[in-house]
């Protein structure tokens, strides 16, 4: 059962990912990305990381992608034309792909350590995520929050064209 | 002994069946109550006191012509009502309907009164219901005409904003209970007090945000008949329209269920034997009855408010959400944190 | 002259909308048990005003004779041309042959009729009346073109003050025992 679900989610994710970049209609692309996030959440559920799964769907699929869709619809982006391949793009793309595969090979050939699972059954990974965040990595966490805040204020400033 | 899977399936069937039944009758209740408030009688022709009206409505929806306007994007147009309806049906899975049912002839262990006893229950609810907005956005976009589009845009902005309020407003609840599991939340309330009394601000903001999330008056701007014709479902007819309709009421049911569970003690009442998990089948069933009664109470409240308060303006809605509720919820979290720290010290 | 409307200063409590909302909720709640004003229509008919103009109908006199003489004035006056009359001559040998014309068919298209009442007003014989039927329904257009029989059935009998049937061979007006003639100014 577990294996079947794993393969199902993985393959579905790959198919969705392909469709995201293969689709010429931006709305359809965005929707397949949403579907991809949902399947990804499914993988997290298989790992019993319910917390991350829920946050994944809530934040990415439920909020960020809605805003994406929003922008796509408001700007009324038409289906993109079939473009000619540019040499630089092709070379760059291949380079990135090769680098990525290389990295994957390095990682996968290493012996895998089993993940430290713990806590009570079905804790949903809440503690495993939150404990380190607020205990060991408090400072980086706060700094990140501050960074986001600065970015947010920047956005507000930029979007308010005339400053009083 | 019945296999566990079968028990689960029976439970799911019961929950969905009861829920859809209540949803259908909420539509009738809405019409009846609004009629009473306006000194009218309301539907009373189909069956005694009009009680068979939902059946007649259902038949009417099925037999109406399903119009597919030629200018719509067919795939998304068909998909949208389904997406709008499903989240409410899925999320009900983590809401505890009762404590437990003790039926020795069926299973050794007591059957919990919830379909999925998920540890991140409330997050699951928020996650799935946040997907519901796609139904409305897609409906607005694929209809390819201006009023639905405006409705879709409005609703997505509204739902995203109020999701934040909704999420933040329940944080103090879980700080007090110490768990995201809805079953635990109810058990906590059964032993202590109802959280509606200890967290009144949370409760109030959650309630108001729930109105916005379910697109109900006074926040029904995505539909706003007077200005947007019908909003996102302008182009819909027949069964597709019915699905939006059911989706709205199912979301209302879900919001009521959450209100009852989070703030008003779920299946419990503050005296024995209703303040502890049931040891006999009768008490277990009464627990479910208590829960449903509370849900119905909130459904009545939803209807009552709808027929009393006029619609907010869009900027008022946004101001209320971003400038008042979100700061208030943050303040509430801060205060609750301090108070809890002091008490537990 | 411009007038400055003094806006009342609201307290913070009032600016939360809550007092007004609570007041509204209380108001609607109070109305739930109150007396209902719904009229249960098909069973309870609405009270109609005496001058209510419903469907135009043809009437008979107390002796069961069609009063219409096919003068076609109503057909002429009808604004939406809802009336169609097929007149025919009455045979010479009937006892009351002083009435020379009668409608062979008389059609009022209820879908065209605007219930203006002109036909009733113009009729020299008081043969057409607007009754108080207002629920006129049918499944086809043809069904709603009311013919003579239907119109007569709807119209019923109207007490009569015109003695047109009596005059040929009847005693002259001033003869002793002649029926008193009312409705002065009408030709017999
Ligand atoms: S009521 Fe008016 S419209 Fe109707 S038949 Fe008479 S004259 Fe014509
Ligand atoms: S005006 Fe009177 S008498 Fe003349 S045709 Fe019409 S109904 Fe008959």
XYZ file of C-alpha atoms and ligand atoms in Angstrom:
713
model
C 0.000 0.000 0.000
C 2.729 2.381 1.042
C 4.792 1.650 -2.036
C 1.838 1.966 -4.362
C 0.980 5.357 -2.902
C 4.582 6.474 -3.055
C 4.867 5.602 -6.732
C 1.495 7.095 -7.457
C 2.360 10.437 -5.865
C 5.836 10.532 -7.373
C 4.714 9.773 -10.888
C 1.775 12.143 -10.594
C 4.144 14.862 -9.437
C 6.474 14.285 -12.346
C 3.608 14.356 -14.816
C 2.234 17.551 -13.277
C 5.669 19.130 -13.307
C 6.050 18.310 -16.983
C 2.631 19.716 -17.730
C 3.468 22.918 -15.885
C 6.274 23.709 -18.285
C 4.733 22.114 -21.351
C 1.418 23.938 -21.165
C 1.028 27.055 -23.271
C -1.920 28.346 -21.278
C -0.571 30.087 -18.163
C -3.703 29.389 -16.137
C -3.452 25.685 -16.856
C 0.232 25.767 -15.909
C -0.570 27.413 -12.609
C -3.284 24.871 -11.877
C -0.976 21.956 -12.560
C 1.500 23.530 -10.183
C -1.233 23.550 -7.539
C -1.884 19.887 -8.237
C 1.825 19.229 -7.917
C 1.844 20.850 -4.484
C -1.067 18.714 -3.409
C 0.713 15.528 -4.503
C 3.847 16.707 -2.754
C 1.785 17.093 0.393
C 0.684 13.513 -0.202
C 4.327 12.430 -0.086
C 4.769 14.274 3.191
C 1.749 12.484 4.571
C 3.377 9.166 3.647
C 6.344 10.261 5.756
C 3.886 10.977 8.579
C 4.901 14.619 8.440
C 1.324 15.847 8.626
C 2.336 19.277 9.820
C 4.535 19.959 6.829
C 1.924 18.483 4.516
C -0.776 20.773 5.858
C 1.461 23.830 5.761
C 2.549 22.894 2.243
C -1.026 22.914 1.002
C -2.060 25.884 3.117
C 0.768 28.195 2.168
C 1.764 27.173 -1.329
C -1.410 25.825 -2.865
C -3.885 27.829 -0.824
C -2.283 31.233 -0.682
C 0.691 31.780 -2.946
C -0.697 30.050 -6.008
C -3.998 31.864 -5.621
C -2.104 35.130 -5.817
C -0.221 33.848 -8.865
C -3.467 32.916 -10.517
C -4.841 36.262 -9.553
C -2.021 38.072 -11.295
C -2.202 35.869 -14.370
C -5.909 36.487 -14.686
C -5.694 40.216 -14.013
C -2.912 40.745 -16.510
C -4.797 38.517 -18.925
C -1.645 36.815 -20.165
C -2.359 35.115 -23.451
C -1.082 31.667 -24.243
C 2.558 32.101 -25.066
C 3.644 31.759 -28.683
C 5.856 28.966 -29.860
C 9.274 30.514 -29.682
C 12.461 29.663 -31.486
C 15.111 28.047 -29.350
C 17.967 30.326 -28.591
C 21.420 28.784 -28.488
C 22.342 30.362 -25.177
C 19.127 29.194 -23.568
C 19.627 25.636 -24.763
C 23.233 25.481 -23.591
C 22.393 27.067 -20.243
C 19.469 24.735 -19.721
C 21.507 21.656 -20.482
C 24.271 22.871 -18.180
C 21.858 23.346 -15.299
C 20.245 19.965 -15.923
C 23.616 18.197 -15.982
C 24.701 19.932 -12.784
C 21.481 18.898 -11.136
C 21.754 15.273 -12.171
C 25.349 15.234 -11.025
C 24.343 16.506 -7.615
C 21.603 13.912 -7.392
C 24.028 11.145 -8.256
C 26.439 12.304 -5.554
C 23.707 12.412 -2.961
C 22.083 9.141 -3.891
C 25.314 7.144 -4.027
C 26.107 8.019 -0.455
C 24.889 5.566 2.158
C 21.581 6.806 3.501
C 21.187 7.385 7.182
C 17.741 6.541 8.463
C 15.809 9.624 9.454
C 15.546 10.180 13.152
C 11.888 9.623 13.805
C 10.664 9.964 17.295
C 8.069 11.477 19.526
C 4.687 9.948 20.116
C 2.833 8.206 17.323
C 1.117 10.484 14.831
C 2.627 13.578 16.356
C 2.495 14.830 12.821
C 6.037 16.117 12.871
C 4.924 19.236 14.640
C 7.464 18.917 17.414
C 10.293 17.862 15.143
C 9.758 21.005 13.130
C 9.009 23.473 15.870
C 11.440 22.423 18.621
C 14.664 23.061 16.674
C 13.171 26.176 15.177
C 12.520 27.821 18.495
C 15.293 26.237 20.527
C 18.451 25.669 18.483
C 17.939 28.040 15.591
C 16.141 30.879 17.285
C 18.427 33.616 15.992
C 18.423 32.615 12.302
C 14.676 32.181 12.503
C 14.171 35.678 13.867
C 16.595 37.147 11.363
C 14.669 35.506 8.556
C 11.461 36.934 9.938
C 13.050 40.368 10.027
C 14.233 39.949 6.456
C 10.711 39.106 5.358
C 9.397 42.113 7.224
C 11.871 44.381 5.461
C 10.872 42.890 2.119
C 7.227 43.449 2.960
C 7.761 47.088 3.853
C 9.738 47.482 0.655
C 6.863 46.105 -1.390
C 4.404 48.444 0.274
C 6.685 51.399 -0.387
C 7.254 50.457 -4.005
C 3.606 49.877 -4.732
C 2.659 53.264 -3.267
C 3.886 55.347 -6.170
C 3.356 58.844 -4.907
C 4.882 59.278 -1.512
C 3.478 61.901 0.708
C -16.667 -8.384 14.630
C -16.644 -6.085 11.680
C -13.336 -5.226 9.985
C -11.980 -1.786 10.771
C -12.111 -0.644 7.181
C -15.825 -1.361 7.016
C -16.419 0.575 10.215
C -14.579 3.509 8.716
C -16.591 3.333 5.524
C -19.851 3.199 7.470
C -18.741 6.168 9.522
C -17.856 8.169 6.427
C -21.165 7.321 4.799
C -23.078 8.352 7.924
C -21.189 11.615 8.328
C -21.555 12.637 4.687
C -25.181 11.543 4.615
C -26.153 13.403 7.774
C -24.192 16.425 6.700
C -25.797 16.635 3.262
C -29.200 16.057 4.833
C -28.687 18.927 7.245
C -27.332 21.059 4.422
C -30.423 20.407 2.321
C -32.660 21.301 5.220
C -30.602 24.383 6.015
C -31.682 25.722 2.649
C -35.287 25.193 3.646
C -34.633 26.637 7.101
C -33.078 29.673 5.515
C -36.175 30.303 3.430
C -38.507 29.632 6.323
C -36.660 31.781 8.842
C -36.201 34.682 6.478
C -39.913 34.486 5.720
C -40.783 34.572 9.422
C -38.518 37.529 9.966
C -40.335 39.363 7.204
C -43.763 38.393 8.563
C -44.334 35.861 5.793
C -44.988 32.129 5.972
C -42.394 30.725 3.605
C -42.553 27.547 1.528
C -45.394 25.369 2.817
C -46.761 23.575 -0.240
C -44.550 20.509 -0.695
C -45.351 18.045 2.035
C -46.485 18.969 5.532
C -45.164 22.437 6.448
C -43.141 22.365 3.245
C -40.833 19.739 4.683
C -40.346 17.998 1.354
C -39.236 21.208 -0.320
C -35.553 20.123 -0.483
C -36.623 17.034 -2.431
C -38.577 19.184 -4.858
C -35.644 21.577 -5.194
C -33.304 18.690 -5.876
C -35.588 17.286 -8.562
C -35.889 20.709 -10.106
C -32.122 21.110 -10.235
C -31.704 17.713 -11.845
C -34.302 18.285 -14.527
C -33.310 21.824 -15.453
C -31.427 22.325 -18.665
C -27.705 22.498 -18.108
C -26.706 25.538 -20.120
C -23.108 25.661 -21.265
C -22.552 29.126 -22.723
C -20.419 29.020 -25.858
C -17.917 31.588 -24.628
C -16.774 29.651 -21.570
C -13.673 27.582 -21.082
C -15.432 24.228 -20.869
C -12.958 22.198 -18.816
C -12.511 24.745 -16.049
C -16.145 25.734 -16.190
C -17.116 22.154 -15.367
C -14.333 21.664 -12.864
C -15.052 24.774 -10.797
C -18.311 23.724 -9.099
C -16.759 20.415 -8.067
C -13.779 22.133 -6.506
C -16.089 24.529 -4.716
C -18.105 21.744 -3.174
C -15.485 19.204 -2.135
C -13.415 20.997 0.582
C -16.272 21.241 3.048
C -16.991 17.533 2.588
C -13.366 16.560 3.155
C -12.660 18.771 6.135
C -15.582 17.431 8.137
C -13.459 14.273 8.498
C -11.352 15.735 11.303
C -14.205 17.277 13.287
C -15.244 15.104 16.210
C -18.983 14.458 16.051
C -19.083 12.623 19.330
C -16.759 11.231 21.952
C -16.834 7.522 21.208
C -19.291 4.761 20.554
C -18.959 1.667 22.687
C -20.427 -1.225 20.736
C -18.840 -4.457 21.999
C -20.569 -6.597 19.398
C -18.923 -4.615 16.617
C -15.436 -3.888 17.861
C -13.306 -4.349 20.980
C -12.104 -0.797 21.208
C -14.598 2.016 21.412
C -15.161 3.618 18.020
C -13.958 7.218 18.101
C -16.521 9.806 17.103
C -14.309 11.264 14.425
C -13.336 9.901 11.028
C -9.672 10.932 11.132
C -8.145 11.663 14.489
C -5.476 13.856 12.965
C -2.923 15.535 15.147
C -2.790 18.659 13.045
C -6.555 18.652 12.661
C -7.196 22.346 12.450
C -4.313 22.917 10.049
C -5.748 20.222 7.841
C -9.067 22.053 7.864
C -7.458 25.331 6.922
C -5.306 23.708 4.257
C -8.159 21.975 2.490
C -10.620 24.822 2.801
C -8.021 27.195 1.408
C -8.242 25.128 -1.784
C -11.930 25.956 -2.025
C -11.090 29.396 -3.309
C -9.937 27.814 -6.585
C -13.482 26.784 -7.312
C -14.663 30.346 -7.152
C -11.680 31.865 -8.920
C -11.900 29.334 -11.725
C -15.632 29.813 -12.029
C -15.124 33.532 -12.355
C -12.335 33.217 -14.838
C -13.663 30.435 -17.037
C -17.084 32.049 -17.380
C -15.330 34.602 -19.530
C -17.702 37.423 -18.765
C -17.294 40.449 -16.608
C -19.545 39.964 -13.591
C -18.349 36.478 -12.740
C -14.807 37.684 -13.177
C -15.284 40.565 -10.773
C -16.905 38.170 -8.328
C -14.037 35.728 -8.642
C -11.425 38.429 -8.084
C -13.261 39.790 -5.084
C -13.718 36.421 -3.526
C -10.111 35.377 -3.883
C -8.903 38.583 -2.243
C -11.512 38.257 0.466
C -10.880 34.610 1.205
C -7.115 34.951 1.346
C -7.377 37.932 3.700
C -9.795 36.289 6.043
C -7.935 33.002 6.016
C -5.171 34.889 7.772
C -7.618 36.221 10.356
C -9.147 32.802 10.793
C -5.799 31.145 11.270
C -4.454 33.728 13.682
C -7.634 33.935 15.706
C -7.496 30.277 16.749
C -3.869 30.354 17.832
C -4.699 31.313 21.459
C -7.094 28.367 21.611
C -4.324 25.943 20.846
C -1.932 27.757 23.122
C -4.342 27.132 25.940
C -5.137 23.540 25.011
C -1.641 22.604 23.944
C -2.679 20.509 20.959
C -3.868 21.007 17.402
C -5.991 17.894 17.611
C -9.676 18.792 17.589
C -10.568 15.723 19.642
C -8.187 16.913 22.356
C -9.604 20.428 22.159
C -13.056 19.108 22.922
C -11.821 16.880 25.742
C -10.032 19.854 27.257
C -13.233 21.855 27.162
C -15.190 18.988 28.654
C -12.853 18.949 31.634
C -12.310 22.671 32.009
C -14.487 25.514 30.719
C -15.628 26.182 27.215
C -13.056 28.154 25.323
C -15.686 30.627 24.194
C -15.602 32.010 27.724
C -11.861 32.059 28.219
C -11.088 33.306 24.708
C -14.010 35.567 23.835
C -12.010 37.733 21.426
C -10.765 34.692 19.516
C -14.274 33.395 19.394
C -15.689 36.648 18.066
C -13.042 37.162 15.402
C -13.308 33.543 14.309
C -17.054 33.877 13.979
C -16.888 37.044 11.901
C -14.095 35.684 9.732
C -16.116 32.538 9.189
C -18.858 34.685 7.716
C -16.326 36.137 5.303
C -14.841 32.737 4.461
C -18.215 31.257 3.634
C -19.220 34.286 1.545
C -22.287 34.892 3.635
C -23.950 38.202 4.206
C -22.808 40.728 5.453
C -19.698 39.699 3.505
C -21.200 38.143 0.396
C -19.397 40.497 -1.964
C -18.433 37.746 -4.438
C -22.132 37.235 -5.162
C -23.587 40.667 -4.426
C -26.717 40.334 -6.551
C -27.398 44.035 -6.769
C -24.049 44.965 -8.237
C -22.617 41.777 -9.725
C -25.799 40.042 -10.949
C -24.823 36.812 -9.242
C -21.086 37.086 -9.040
C -19.064 34.044 -9.922
C -22.034 31.786 -10.586
C -23.835 34.121 -12.978
C -23.298 31.795 -15.932
C -24.105 28.598 -14.097
C -27.332 26.689 -14.250
C -28.882 23.399 -13.241
C -26.771 20.906 -11.322
C -23.577 22.940 -11.617
C -25.263 25.842 -9.904
C -26.658 23.466 -7.320
C -23.140 22.338 -6.494
C -22.042 25.896 -5.763
C -25.145 26.291 -3.710
C -24.566 23.104 -1.746
C -20.907 24.010 -1.391
C -21.815 27.297 0.218
C -24.143 25.655 2.698
C -21.728 22.818 3.366
C -19.065 25.401 4.130
C -21.542 27.022 6.480
C -22.101 23.680 8.169
C -18.358 23.232 8.464
C -17.927 26.713 9.958
C -20.679 26.004 12.460
C -19.109 22.678 13.344
C -15.766 24.380 13.929
C -17.365 27.075 16.072
C -19.049 24.430 18.176
C -15.892 22.346 18.428
C -13.386 25.086 19.126
C -15.326 27.409 21.361
C -18.484 25.758 22.610
C -17.423 22.376 23.802
C -18.172 20.191 20.769
C -20.044 17.120 21.963
C -19.752 17.992 25.640
C -22.020 19.703 28.114
C -20.562 21.066 31.361
C -22.076 18.405 33.638
C -21.890 14.636 34.046
C -22.224 12.326 32.203
C -21.758 14.568 29.212
C -18.383 16.008 30.188
C -16.377 12.825 29.698
C -15.993 10.323 26.852
C -19.034 8.077 26.721
C -18.917 4.667 28.380
C -22.228 3.473 27.009
C -23.769 3.557 23.580
C -26.659 5.779 24.663
C -24.424 8.482 26.050
C -22.294 8.252 22.925
C -25.311 8.846 20.749
C -26.470 11.702 22.973
C -23.032 13.272 22.536
C -23.536 13.240 18.786
C -26.966 14.751 19.324
C -25.493 17.542 21.473
C -22.917 18.284 18.817
C -25.511 18.419 16.057
C -27.776 20.610 18.168
C -24.947 23.076 18.656
C -24.195 23.033 14.935
C -27.836 23.698 14.162
C -27.785 26.569 16.634
C -24.908 28.159 14.772
C -26.556 27.507 11.434
C -29.542 29.408 12.757
C -27.220 32.203 13.800
C -25.734 32.341 10.304
C -29.193 32.644 8.811
C -30.322 35.123 11.423
C -27.384 37.427 10.730
C -27.825 37.124 6.996
C -31.360 38.434 7.095
C -30.506 41.231 9.501
C -27.328 42.964 8.447
C -26.830 44.719 5.118
C -23.758 44.095 3.009
C -20.459 45.770 3.815
C -18.678 47.838 1.213
C -15.615 46.141 -0.229
C -13.117 48.583 1.261
C -14.828 48.329 4.639
C -14.451 44.569 4.449
C -10.759 44.808 3.693
C -10.197 47.458 6.353
C -11.943 45.310 8.889
C -9.832 42.303 7.976
C -6.387 43.795 7.632
C -6.420 46.846 9.854
C -8.608 45.712 12.712
C -8.836 41.942 12.968
C -5.251 41.010 12.202
C -3.755 43.455 14.740
C -6.394 42.382 17.231
C -5.591 38.704 16.767
C -1.875 39.404 17.185
C -2.597 41.335 20.349
C -4.785 38.506 21.520
C -2.007 35.984 20.947
C 0.403 38.174 22.897
C -1.964 38.640 25.818
C -2.901 34.972 25.928
C 0.760 34.045 25.871
C 1.565 36.327 28.791
C -1.444 35.229 30.808
C -0.760 31.547 30.173
C 2.884 32.012 31.139
C 1.894 33.720 34.363
C -0.713 31.104 35.242
C 1.465 28.102 34.535
C 4.404 29.598 36.450
C -27.679 78.151 0.701
C -25.695 75.214 1.766
C -26.586 73.464 4.914
C -23.974 71.807 7.017
C -25.323 68.618 8.521
C -23.815 68.092 11.896
C -22.597 64.505 12.041
C -23.142 63.023 15.450
C -19.964 62.151 17.274
C -19.940 58.401 17.723
C -18.450 56.789 20.742
C -15.946 53.996 20.267
C -18.549 51.465 21.265
C -20.885 52.794 18.603
C -18.158 52.792 15.990
C -17.706 49.041 16.323
C -21.115 48.663 14.626
C -21.993 46.288 17.421
C -24.859 48.189 19.105
C -26.655 48.624 15.803
C -26.033 45.019 14.807
C -27.346 43.740 18.128
C -30.350 46.003 17.838
C -31.017 44.678 14.337
C -30.670 41.093 15.476
C -33.144 41.709 18.260
C -35.569 43.311 15.813
C -35.520 40.407 13.360
C -35.796 37.927 16.202
C -38.871 39.722 17.506
C -40.550 39.354 14.144
C -40.224 35.575 14.004
C -43.244 34.790 16.204
C -45.320 37.735 14.989
C -48.501 37.561 12.937
C -47.900 36.606 9.316
C -49.389 38.526 6.446
C -49.070 35.904 3.738
C -52.262 35.234 1.770
C -52.571 31.554 0.877
C -53.499 32.377 -2.659
C -55.351 29.651 -4.472
C -57.422 28.990 -1.355
C -57.661 32.580 -0.159
C -58.627 34.947 -2.926
C -57.503 38.527 -2.685
C -60.322 40.987 -1.999
C -60.974 42.854 -5.237
C -62.129 46.386 -5.593
C -65.654 46.783 -7.014
C -64.365 48.480 -10.125
C -61.712 45.837 -10.765
C -61.423 45.094 -14.472
C -60.849 41.430 -15.172
C -61.567 39.303 -18.204
C -64.063 40.737 -20.723
C -67.069 38.414 -21.125
C -70.363 38.273 -22.999
C -73.606 38.211 -21.050
C -77.125 36.924 -21.590
C -80.354 38.548 -20.585
C -82.638 36.959 -17.981
C -84.380 34.993 -20.694
C -81.179 33.370 -21.847
C -80.648 35.309 -25.014
C -77.290 36.610 -26.185
C -77.449 40.350 -25.861
C -74.771 41.141 -28.384
C -76.136 42.319 -31.706
C -72.828 42.241 -33.553
C -72.620 45.945 -34.034
C -68.861 45.500 -33.889
C -68.298 48.735 -32.064
C -66.210 46.934 -29.477
C -64.145 45.302 -32.168
C -63.547 48.755 -33.572
C -62.685 50.441 -30.304
C -60.493 47.754 -28.843
C -56.996 49.283 -28.682
C -54.943 46.123 -29.092
C -57.436 44.576 -31.548
C -58.166 41.693 -29.234
C -61.737 41.179 -30.429
C -62.786 39.389 -33.643
C -66.475 39.139 -34.425
C -68.092 37.066 -37.173
C -71.584 38.474 -37.518
C -74.551 36.777 -39.128
C -78.127 37.762 -39.884
C -80.931 36.393 -37.771
C -83.659 34.552 -39.660
C -86.818 36.542 -40.407
C -89.224 34.019 -38.883
C -88.070 33.902 -35.286
C -90.513 35.554 -32.886
C -88.143 38.268 -31.858
C -86.899 39.057 -35.311
C -86.635 42.734 -34.611
C -83.070 41.946 -33.605
C -81.493 41.475 -36.985
C -77.877 40.556 -36.309
C -76.114 38.287 -33.936
C -72.536 37.067 -33.563
C -71.820 33.783 -35.223
C -68.568 33.735 -33.397
C -67.056 36.172 -31.000
C -63.380 35.781 -30.145
C -61.438 37.686 -27.526
C -57.771 36.967 -27.424
C -56.958 37.159 -23.738
C -53.269 37.382 -24.505
C -53.846 40.630 -26.372
C -56.530 42.133 -24.182
C -55.220 44.872 -21.950
C -58.306 44.993 -19.740
C -58.928 48.616 -20.598
C -62.689 48.273 -20.418
C -63.372 50.280 -23.576
C -65.477 47.477 -25.016
C -67.766 47.538 -22.016
C -68.028 51.283 -22.233
C -68.776 51.444 -25.931
C -71.302 48.612 -26.157
C -74.759 50.046 -26.920
C -76.451 46.852 -25.783
C -74.621 46.371 -22.502
C -73.676 42.981 -23.838
C -70.040 42.856 -22.869
C -68.815 43.159 -19.303
C -65.426 42.998 -17.666
C -65.809 40.454 -14.890
C -63.416 39.965 -12.036
C -61.554 36.895 -13.270
C -57.863 37.654 -13.177
C -56.258 34.229 -13.191
C -56.420 33.444 -16.880
C -54.040 30.688 -17.788
C -53.641 28.096 -20.485
C -51.120 25.789 -22.015
C -51.345 27.075 -25.594
C -52.040 30.365 -27.281
C -55.074 28.872 -28.964
C -56.506 27.965 -25.594
C -56.423 31.594 -24.579
C -58.437 32.800 -27.565
C -61.838 32.637 -25.856
C -64.713 31.883 -28.222
C -68.353 32.771 -27.917
C -69.404 29.796 -25.789
C -66.604 30.278 -23.347
C -67.256 34.001 -23.103
C -70.939 33.469 -22.507
C -70.231 30.885 -19.878
C -67.915 33.276 -18.085
C -70.323 36.177 -18.437
C -73.480 34.521 -17.167
C -76.760 36.358 -16.943
C -77.045 40.078 -16.518
C -80.342 41.633 -15.352
C -81.601 43.555 -18.280
C -83.185 46.905 -18.819
C -83.338 46.854 -22.590
C -86.431 45.509 -24.247
C -85.202 45.205 -27.738
C -86.518 41.663 -28.180
C -90.055 42.629 -27.435
C -90.762 45.362 -29.930
C -91.757 43.707 -33.224
C -95.277 42.641 -32.695
C -95.254 43.682 -29.079
C -97.761 46.248 -27.908
C -96.623 49.811 -28.555
C -94.873 51.553 -25.799
C -97.769 53.671 -24.758
C -100.344 50.854 -24.926
C -101.850 49.823 -21.634
C -100.097 46.850 -20.096
C -96.914 47.378 -22.039
C -93.749 46.745 -20.033
C -92.241 49.864 -18.598
C -89.274 50.843 -20.586
C -86.202 51.843 -18.743
C -82.879 52.930 -20.088
C -84.265 55.986 -21.836
C -82.520 57.194 -24.933
C -81.959 53.780 -26.461
C -83.592 52.840 -29.701
C -85.540 49.665 -29.727
S -60.984 45.296 -22.368
Fe -60.036 46.668 -23.825
S -58.493 45.370 -24.718
Fe -59.841 44.001 -23.691
S -61.258 43.365 -25.246
Fe -62.160 45.128 -24.229
S -61.531 46.858 -25.427
Fe -60.251 45.181 -26.034
S -70.353 46.488 -28.878
Fe -71.704 45.151 -27.763
S -73.271 44.635 -29.153
Fe -71.669 45.551 -30.347
S -70.520 43.736 -31.027
Fe -69.572 44.449 -29.188
S -70.546 43.238 -27.614
Fe -71.816 43.039 -29.413
